[in-house]
């Protein structure tokens, strides 16, 4: 009886697992097709400079509509691509796609800057900086047009190799941000040794900033410490005006979130910029 009960619970467990596992195998199998068949695209989400209220940059975020499974979130397929050794495929497509997009915008008279997300294996790839350099030549871009976002955990997997790659890219003139800051285990003392320009405070600390005292404390001290170390601070996940005001008050340098705009397809960006009115945040009156 005990054995049967055990087997039963075991089977149920495996059933759910199987479905999940099958989906993962499908997704991994279909990554190459996604690239080849044009199922991927990039969405662009603006960041606003709190001192001017103007858009200073867009973050490029990958999107995938699978022919049978529909929209697959990047939090699912990026991790799978990383663990199955396929992330290079996506990164190569993304780099080329973003650079081409930047040159298209340039032709339309729009000199924009885009931040891209890199995975751990990208950051330790010794060929990455040369590859980006070549793309700049091909598409006629300048280094101020591209910025990098890397997570603490990606860098800490192999600090020496990551430092080398990031150093080369930093010397090319690219700015580098530590993404999802606060969710990893690294200290600012460790991060300080990397060629990093910005800290991007994770949205988990920002989403409820207007009501959660603890989040406010964490965000305030992160901004203070970051500034003391000469870093610019970005807050992601700004969903309401109250949080935007607080962040501006705390002298956070850049804001990003649904309150400003959700990620948008490239085609929508120039129209959106035309409509955009600089934010008026009341940092000057408070301190
Ligand atoms: P991330 O780089 O930390 O990006 C921020 C995520 O927060 C994005 O989710 C964005 O859509 C979402 N977000 C922005 N503002 C708000 C807000 O106000 N409220 C809420 N609730 N969410 C907001 P997304 O686009 O689903 O991307 C998830 C993650 O996937 C990214 O996190 C990044 O780690 C990864 N990713 C996306 N594109 C790429 C890529 O091209 N390459 C790599 N390596 N990773 C990527
Ligand atoms: Mg990011
Ligand atoms: Mg982030
Ligand atoms: Mg994230």
JSON list of C-alpha atoms and ligand atoms in Angstrom, two decimals, residues 59 117 149 151 178-181 200-203 236 256, ligand 3:
[
{"chain": "A", "resi": 59, "resn": "UNK", "atom": "CA", "xyz": [17.21, 48.72, -23.76]},
{"chain": "A", "resi": 117, "resn": "UNK", "atom": "CA", "xyz": [21.90, 42.23, -22.36]},
{"chain": "A", "resi": 149, "resn": "UNK", "atom": "CA", "xyz": [24.08, 45.13, -19.30]},
{"chain": "A", "resi": 151, "resn": "UNK", "atom": "CA", "xyz": [24.38, 40.52, -14.31]},
{"chain": "A", "resi": 178, "resn": "UNK", "atom": "CA", "xyz": [25.54, 45.72, -13.70]},
{"chain": "A", "resi": 179, "resn": "UNK", "atom": "CA", "xyz": [21.99, 44.47, -14.28]},
{"chain": "A", "resi": 180, "resn": "UNK", "atom": "CA", "xyz": [19.62, 43.14, -11.59]},
{"chain": "A", "resi": 181, "resn": "UNK", "atom": "CA", "xyz": [21.83, 44.70, -8.94]},
{"chain": "A", "resi": 200, "resn": "UNK", "atom": "CA", "xyz": [20.92, 48.93, -12.44]},
{"chain": "A", "resi": 201, "resn": "UNK", "atom": "CA", "xyz": [18.84, 48.35, -9.31]},
{"chain": "A", "resi": 202, "resn": "UNK", "atom": "CA", "xyz": [16.70, 45.25, -9.73]},
{"chain": "A", "resi": 203, "resn": "UNK", "atom": "CA", "xyz": [12.99, 45.84, -10.21]},
{"chain": "A", "resi": 236, "resn": "UNK", "atom": "CA", "xyz": [14.21, 49.45, -13.54]},
{"chain": "A", "resi": 256, "resn": "UNK", "atom": "CA", "xyz": [13.07, 52.77, -16.72]},
{"chain": "B", "resi": 3, "resn": "LIG", "atom": "MG1", "xyz": [17.36, 43.97, -14.89]}
]
